[in-house]
């Protein structure tokens, strides 16, 4: 490879020599050599050994008669002593000697692919910056590595409540997440992420997996700390969700462990469907002296109609949860107006001696062009254990969401997973082009009903929001919510109403 790069360097350095040789050689021969050298440079660019920008810069400098350096290495090598008689003192050295030193001397430049120019960098390395962070990939696609990161900075203010403790303004880093993902060979993959929020650290999506493809069907198995596949909103990453907070279904009917749980999951998907099945335990914690809860969870979706720019969505999920402890407890207090102000919530009594629970959910959605609407309903019923003091406990949640991409982007819905994904902003705010990104108008209705739970309340929220996507991975968000709660216990017993304004600055890669 070094010999090839030496040829490239020699080629570039010959340009001035060719230009000056016009007076002493036949013009036709000189022109032929010049064209051949240009073709050689183009070949190197096509093979990924030299970036187009770098090649053009080299050609321009060579045509001006300036010294040219083509390839790089972090430390220059000392020049080998010239054999006697190679060149008299004061005579310019031949281009070959100069080119050899050029290959060794210049350090890598930012923003270009480094491919075989350094002995410690694989010859087939590619670097792609289009996703907000560098993706390092071997040219045969067998290996890849991508850093992952997310910052969600939120502020929220509430007013209009009869309870002064609810009329507050507060802010937090909703998420500060960092990790990486990668592939090893054709089938193995991995991901790890840690979330630093509210001065606490939590291990979230961290797993290893194996995948295969069977025609149009993609299948994988993964083990570790997994995002539970339980509805459109839960299975959609936070940076792809149209709202600042997930819908009430996400936690109101969640198993005891929450959203990220240790487990083993298998998944298969086709062009317009997917199905998953998983067995989960508890979240990552330090409690290794007691048995985990056991959760069997499955979800599937199908798109009976698929257009070029959208689809109809039908889906559902269910789980069975066993709690082996003799004194298992369940406490469901659902935030109803964003995820920061913990005083605006629907409360229930804490139930003890619970043996387990069963839950199900249904999904219906329409996504087409810049418009979308989808609804989710979920219900969870607890099972009484020996000595339980409650007869029945059923938690219910409903949400209906919709949106319109004002600037004409297509709704980022993925038919293989039945979830929303990162958008493709048509005019991102990058460079000096003067583009201003994309605008998305969203609205949502939510209702939780815990009236079948001892001391359980109810709550309803209407939300209107506007999202400004500066790029595919940077956005500003604002949501205005009008809510009503009717609690029996908690911070604000009785009927109460109020308004909450939430805002977020977000970057995710």
PDB file of C-alpha atoms in Angstrom, residues 121-300:
ATOM      1  CA  UNK A 121      -5.044   2.539  11.138  1.00  0.00           C
ATOM      2  CA  UNK A 122      -6.703  -0.316   9.197  1.00  0.00           C
ATOM      3  CA  UNK A 123      -6.516   0.104   5.457  1.00  0.00           C
ATOM      4  CA  UNK A 124     -10.255  -0.430   5.028  1.00  0.00           C
ATOM      5  CA  UNK A 125     -11.494   2.106   7.607  1.00  0.00           C
ATOM      6  CA  UNK A 126     -14.360   4.453   6.706  1.00  0.00           C
ATOM      7  CA  UNK A 127     -15.605   7.338   8.822  1.00  0.00           C
ATOM      8  CA  UNK A 128     -19.100   8.774   8.309  1.00  0.00           C
ATOM      9  CA  UNK A 129     -20.163  11.979  10.088  1.00  0.00           C
ATOM     10  CA  UNK A 130     -23.678  12.219   8.612  1.00  0.00           C
ATOM     11  CA  UNK A 131     -25.412  10.903  11.771  1.00  0.00           C
ATOM     12  CA  UNK A 132     -24.141  13.556  14.163  1.00  0.00           C
ATOM     13  CA  UNK A 133     -21.267  11.440  15.507  1.00  0.00           C
ATOM     14  CA  UNK A 134     -18.541   9.503  13.701  1.00  0.00           C
ATOM     15  CA  UNK A 135     -19.440   5.997  12.547  1.00  0.00           C
ATOM     16  CA  UNK A 136     -16.311   3.920  12.052  1.00  0.00           C
ATOM     17  CA  UNK A 137     -16.865   1.067   9.602  1.00  0.00           C
ATOM     18  CA  UNK A 138     -14.672  -1.405   7.800  1.00  0.00           C
ATOM     19  CA  UNK A 139     -15.159  -1.223   4.045  1.00  0.00           C
ATOM     20  CA  UNK A 140     -16.453  -4.790   3.917  1.00  0.00           C
ATOM     21  CA  UNK A 141     -19.096  -3.853   6.506  1.00  0.00           C
ATOM     22  CA  UNK A 142     -18.057  -6.590   8.926  1.00  0.00           C
ATOM     23  CA  UNK A 143     -17.107  -4.250  11.786  1.00  0.00           C
ATOM     24  CA  UNK A 144     -18.551  -0.953  12.968  1.00  0.00           C
ATOM     25  CA  UNK A 145     -18.429   1.325  15.996  1.00  0.00           C
ATOM     26  CA  UNK A 146     -20.564   4.379  16.719  1.00  0.00           C
ATOM     27  CA  UNK A 147     -20.577   6.576  19.839  1.00  0.00           C
ATOM     28  CA  UNK A 148     -24.049   7.364  21.182  1.00  0.00           C
ATOM     29  CA  UNK A 149     -25.045  10.380  23.209  1.00  0.00           C
ATOM     30  CA  UNK A 150     -28.106  12.322  24.283  1.00  0.00           C
ATOM     31  CA  UNK A 151     -28.748  15.548  26.188  1.00  0.00           C
ATOM     32  CA  UNK A 152     -32.329  16.496  27.070  1.00  0.00           C
ATOM     33  CA  UNK A 153     -32.421  19.774  29.010  1.00  0.00           C
ATOM     34  CA  UNK A 154     -35.936  20.531  30.306  1.00  0.00           C
ATOM     35  CA  UNK A 155     -37.689  23.381  32.083  1.00  0.00           C
ATOM     36  CA  UNK A 156     -41.317  23.402  33.245  1.00  0.00           C
ATOM     37  CA  UNK A 157     -43.671  25.855  34.902  1.00  0.00           C
ATOM     38  CA  UNK A 158     -47.174  25.221  36.262  1.00  0.00           C
ATOM     39  CA  UNK A 159     -49.887  27.659  37.320  1.00  0.00           C
ATOM     40  CA  UNK A 160     -53.633  27.704  37.969  1.00  0.00           C
ATOM     41  CA  UNK A 161     -53.731  24.876  40.523  1.00  0.00           C
ATOM     42  CA  UNK A 162     -55.583  25.229  43.817  1.00  0.00           C
ATOM     43  CA  UNK A 163     -52.610  23.523  45.476  1.00  0.00           C
ATOM     44  CA  UNK A 164     -49.662  25.900  45.876  1.00  0.00           C
ATOM     45  CA  UNK A 165     -47.224  22.984  45.846  1.00  0.00           C
ATOM     46  CA  UNK A 166     -48.187  22.349  42.224  1.00  0.00           C
ATOM     47  CA  UNK A 167     -47.624  25.947  41.070  1.00  0.00           C
ATOM     48  CA  UNK A 168     -43.865  25.748  40.710  1.00  0.00           C
ATOM     49  CA  UNK A 169     -41.144  26.277  38.098  1.00  0.00           C
ATOM     50  CA  UNK A 170     -38.409  23.661  37.916  1.00  0.00           C
ATOM     51  CA  UNK A 171     -35.730  22.394  35.550  1.00  0.00           C
ATOM     52  CA  UNK A 172     -33.532  19.334  35.137  1.00  0.00           C
ATOM     53  CA  UNK A 173     -31.441  17.293  32.758  1.00  0.00           C
ATOM     54  CA  UNK A 174     -34.155  14.821  31.829  1.00  0.00           C
ATOM     55  CA  UNK A 175     -31.504  12.656  30.208  1.00  0.00           C
ATOM     56  CA  UNK A 176     -27.738  12.897  29.917  1.00  0.00           C
ATOM     57  CA  UNK A 177     -26.821   9.660  28.223  1.00  0.00           C
ATOM     58  CA  UNK A 178     -23.618   8.341  26.726  1.00  0.00           C
ATOM     59  CA  UNK A 179     -22.654   5.012  25.214  1.00  0.00           C
ATOM     60  CA  UNK A 180     -21.787   3.229  21.997  1.00  0.00           C
ATOM     61  CA  UNK A 181     -22.970   0.549  19.638  1.00  0.00           C
ATOM     62  CA  UNK A 182     -21.193  -1.684  17.174  1.00  0.00           C
ATOM     63  CA  UNK A 183     -21.045  -4.874  15.150  1.00  0.00           C
ATOM     64  CA  UNK A 184     -18.519  -7.700  15.095  1.00  0.00           C
ATOM     65  CA  UNK A 185     -18.601  -9.789  11.968  1.00  0.00           C
ATOM     66  CA  UNK A 186     -21.801 -10.347  10.063  1.00  0.00           C
ATOM     67  CA  UNK A 187     -24.036 -11.428  12.938  1.00  0.00           C
ATOM     68  CA  UNK A 188     -22.848 -10.127  16.320  1.00  0.00           C
ATOM     69  CA  UNK A 189     -23.799  -6.703  17.674  1.00  0.00           C
ATOM     70  CA  UNK A 190     -23.729  -4.836  20.967  1.00  0.00           C
ATOM     71  CA  UNK A 191     -24.786  -1.608  22.642  1.00  0.00           C
ATOM     72  CA  UNK A 192     -24.157   0.029  26.002  1.00  0.00           C
ATOM     73  CA  UNK A 193     -25.560   3.217  27.533  1.00  0.00           C
ATOM     74  CA  UNK A 194     -25.490   4.900  30.916  1.00  0.00           C
ATOM     75  CA  UNK A 195     -27.946   7.638  31.834  1.00  0.00           C
ATOM     76  CA  UNK A 196     -26.900  10.431  34.206  1.00  0.00           C
ATOM     77  CA  UNK A 197     -29.995  12.347  35.276  1.00  0.00           C
ATOM     78  CA  UNK A 198     -31.172  14.061  38.425  1.00  0.00           C
ATOM     79  CA  UNK A 199     -27.745  13.302  39.918  1.00  0.00           C
ATOM     80  CA  UNK A 200     -28.345   9.571  39.580  1.00  0.00           C
ATOM     81  CA  UNK A 201     -26.745   7.021  37.283  1.00  0.00           C
ATOM     82  CA  UNK A 202     -28.748   4.275  35.609  1.00  0.00           C
ATOM     83  CA  UNK A 203     -27.704   1.536  33.198  1.00  0.00           C
ATOM     84  CA  UNK A 204     -30.226   1.537  30.356  1.00  0.00           C
ATOM     85  CA  UNK A 205     -29.890  -0.050  26.888  1.00  0.00           C
ATOM     86  CA  UNK A 206     -26.909  -2.358  27.445  1.00  0.00           C
ATOM     87  CA  UNK A 207     -26.877  -5.708  25.677  1.00  0.00           C
ATOM     88  CA  UNK A 208     -25.189  -8.127  23.293  1.00  0.00           C
ATOM     89  CA  UNK A 209     -26.978  -9.773  20.401  1.00  0.00           C
ATOM     90  CA  UNK A 210     -26.948 -12.076  17.394  1.00  0.00           C
ATOM     91  CA  UNK A 211     -28.803 -11.354  14.145  1.00  0.00           C
ATOM     92  CA  UNK A 212     -29.492 -13.133  10.877  1.00  0.00           C
ATOM     93  CA  UNK A 213     -31.421 -12.400   7.730  1.00  0.00           C
ATOM     94  CA  UNK A 214     -33.684 -14.867   5.935  1.00  0.00           C
ATOM     95  CA  UNK A 215     -34.732 -13.226   2.691  1.00  0.00           C
ATOM     96  CA  UNK A 216     -36.896 -10.248   3.674  1.00  0.00           C
ATOM     97  CA  UNK A 217     -37.070 -11.374   7.296  1.00  0.00           C
ATOM     98  CA  UNK A 218     -34.641  -9.962   9.850  1.00  0.00           C
ATOM     99  CA  UNK A 219     -34.297 -11.795  13.158  1.00  0.00           C
ATOM    100  CA  UNK A 220     -32.213 -11.212  16.262  1.00  0.00           C
ATOM    101  CA  UNK A 221     -31.742 -12.351  19.835  1.00  0.00           C
ATOM    102  CA  UNK A 222     -30.363 -10.021  22.504  1.00  0.00           C
ATOM    103  CA  UNK A 223     -29.553 -10.288  26.208  1.00  0.00           C
ATOM    104  CA  UNK A 224     -28.887  -7.619  28.814  1.00  0.00           C
ATOM    105  CA  UNK A 225     -30.666  -4.503  30.042  1.00  0.00           C
ATOM    106  CA  UNK A 226     -33.382  -4.053  27.408  1.00  0.00           C
ATOM    107  CA  UNK A 227     -36.024  -1.500  26.488  1.00  0.00           C
ATOM    108  CA  UNK A 228     -39.342  -3.290  26.913  1.00  0.00           C
ATOM    109  CA  UNK A 229     -41.255  -3.589  23.636  1.00  0.00           C
ATOM    110  CA  UNK A 230     -44.623  -2.369  24.913  1.00  0.00           C
ATOM    111  CA  UNK A 231     -46.435   0.040  22.618  1.00  0.00           C
ATOM    112  CA  UNK A 232     -45.517   2.706  20.090  1.00  0.00           C
ATOM    113  CA  UNK A 233     -44.422   5.360  22.581  1.00  0.00           C
ATOM    114  CA  UNK A 234     -42.411   3.096  24.890  1.00  0.00           C
ATOM    115  CA  UNK A 235     -40.577   1.390  22.031  1.00  0.00           C
ATOM    116  CA  UNK A 236     -39.799   4.740  20.364  1.00  0.00           C
ATOM    117  CA  UNK A 237     -36.547   6.366  21.479  1.00  0.00           C
ATOM    118  CA  UNK A 238     -36.986   9.611  23.422  1.00  0.00           C
ATOM    119  CA  UNK A 239     -35.283  11.688  20.731  1.00  0.00           C
ATOM    120  CA  UNK A 240     -37.803  10.422  18.150  1.00  0.00           C
ATOM    121  CA  UNK A 241     -40.931  10.884  20.255  1.00  0.00           C
ATOM    122  CA  UNK A 242     -43.090  13.825  19.093  1.00  0.00           C
ATOM    123  CA  UNK A 243     -43.657  15.015  22.678  1.00  0.00           C
ATOM    124  CA  UNK A 244     -41.392  16.037  25.521  1.00  0.00           C
ATOM    125  CA  UNK A 245     -42.694  13.162  27.651  1.00  0.00           C
ATOM    126  CA  UNK A 246     -43.971   9.693  26.827  1.00  0.00           C
ATOM    127  CA  UNK A 247     -47.703   9.122  27.004  1.00  0.00           C
ATOM    128  CA  UNK A 248     -49.362   8.038  30.253  1.00  0.00           C
ATOM    129  CA  UNK A 249     -49.582   4.418  29.048  1.00  0.00           C
ATOM    130  CA  UNK A 250     -45.811   4.116  29.344  1.00  0.00           C
ATOM    131  CA  UNK A 251     -45.801   4.025  33.160  1.00  0.00           C
ATOM    132  CA  UNK A 252     -49.447   3.736  34.236  1.00  0.00           C
ATOM    133  CA  UNK A 253     -49.648   0.114  33.042  1.00  0.00           C
ATOM    134  CA  UNK A 254     -45.942  -0.777  33.228  1.00  0.00           C
ATOM    135  CA  UNK A 255     -44.664  -3.789  35.177  1.00  0.00           C
ATOM    136  CA  UNK A 256     -43.103  -3.125  38.561  1.00  0.00           C
ATOM    137  CA  UNK A 257     -39.571  -2.720  37.197  1.00  0.00           C
ATOM    138  CA  UNK A 258     -40.421   0.048  34.743  1.00  0.00           C
ATOM    139  CA  UNK A 259     -39.221   0.476  31.154  1.00  0.00           C
ATOM    140  CA  UNK A 260     -35.630  -0.892  31.120  1.00  0.00           C
ATOM    141  CA  UNK A 261     -35.371  -4.437  32.481  1.00  0.00           C
ATOM    142  CA  UNK A 262     -32.801  -7.222  32.440  1.00  0.00           C
ATOM    143  CA  UNK A 263     -33.841  -9.981  30.087  1.00  0.00           C
ATOM    144  CA  UNK A 264     -33.548 -12.123  26.989  1.00  0.00           C
ATOM    145  CA  UNK A 265     -35.552 -11.093  23.911  1.00  0.00           C
ATOM    146  CA  UNK A 266     -36.087 -12.429  20.415  1.00  0.00           C
ATOM    147  CA  UNK A 267     -37.451 -10.413  17.530  1.00  0.00           C
ATOM    148  CA  UNK A 268     -38.380 -11.010  13.895  1.00  0.00           C
ATOM    149  CA  UNK A 269     -39.529  -8.442  11.347  1.00  0.00           C
ATOM    150  CA  UNK A 270     -40.586  -8.192   7.744  1.00  0.00           C
ATOM    151  CA  UNK A 271     -41.253  -5.243   5.445  1.00  0.00           C
ATOM    152  CA  UNK A 272     -44.638  -4.538   7.109  1.00  0.00           C
ATOM    153  CA  UNK A 273     -44.676  -6.417  10.424  1.00  0.00           C
ATOM    154  CA  UNK A 274     -42.725  -7.384  13.504  1.00  0.00           C
ATOM    155  CA  UNK A 275     -43.117  -9.699  16.483  1.00  0.00           C
ATOM    156  CA  UNK A 276     -41.115  -9.975  19.684  1.00  0.00           C
ATOM    157  CA  UNK A 277     -41.103 -12.176  22.750  1.00  0.00           C
ATOM    158  CA  UNK A 278     -39.049 -11.636  25.888  1.00  0.00           C
ATOM    159  CA  UNK A 279     -38.515 -12.836  29.415  1.00  0.00           C
ATOM    160  CA  UNK A 280     -37.516 -10.067  31.835  1.00  0.00           C
ATOM    161  CA  UNK A 281     -36.425  -9.735  35.430  1.00  0.00           C
ATOM    162  CA  UNK A 282     -35.814  -6.559  37.416  1.00  0.00           C
ATOM    163  CA  UNK A 283     -33.947  -3.442  36.379  1.00  0.00           C
ATOM    164  CA  UNK A 284     -30.182  -3.315  36.940  1.00  0.00           C
ATOM    165  CA  UNK A 285     -29.760  -2.914  40.705  1.00  0.00           C
ATOM    166  CA  UNK A 286     -27.654  -4.026  43.648  1.00  0.00           C
ATOM    167  CA  UNK A 287     -30.314  -6.333  45.105  1.00  0.00           C
ATOM    168  CA  UNK A 288     -28.849  -9.783  44.513  1.00  0.00           C
ATOM    169  CA  UNK A 289     -30.183 -11.339  47.728  1.00  0.00           C
ATOM    170  CA  UNK A 290     -33.761 -11.750  46.483  1.00  0.00           C
ATOM    171  CA  UNK A 291     -35.353 -13.296  43.425  1.00  0.00           C
ATOM    172  CA  UNK A 292     -36.257 -11.014  40.537  1.00  0.00           C
ATOM    173  CA  UNK A 293     -39.779 -10.588  39.336  1.00  0.00           C
ATOM    174  CA  UNK A 294     -40.451 -12.686  36.236  1.00  0.00           C
ATOM    175  CA  UNK A 295     -42.146 -11.027  33.261  1.00  0.00           C
ATOM    176  CA  UNK A 296     -43.163 -12.723  30.010  1.00  0.00           C
ATOM    177  CA  UNK A 297     -43.797 -10.022  27.391  1.00  0.00           C
ATOM    178  CA  UNK A 298     -44.785 -10.151  23.747  1.00  0.00           C
ATOM    179  CA  UNK A 299     -45.691  -7.503  21.184  1.00  0.00           C
ATOM    180  CA  UNK A 300     -46.577  -7.580  17.490  1.00  0.00           C
TER     181      UNK A 300
END
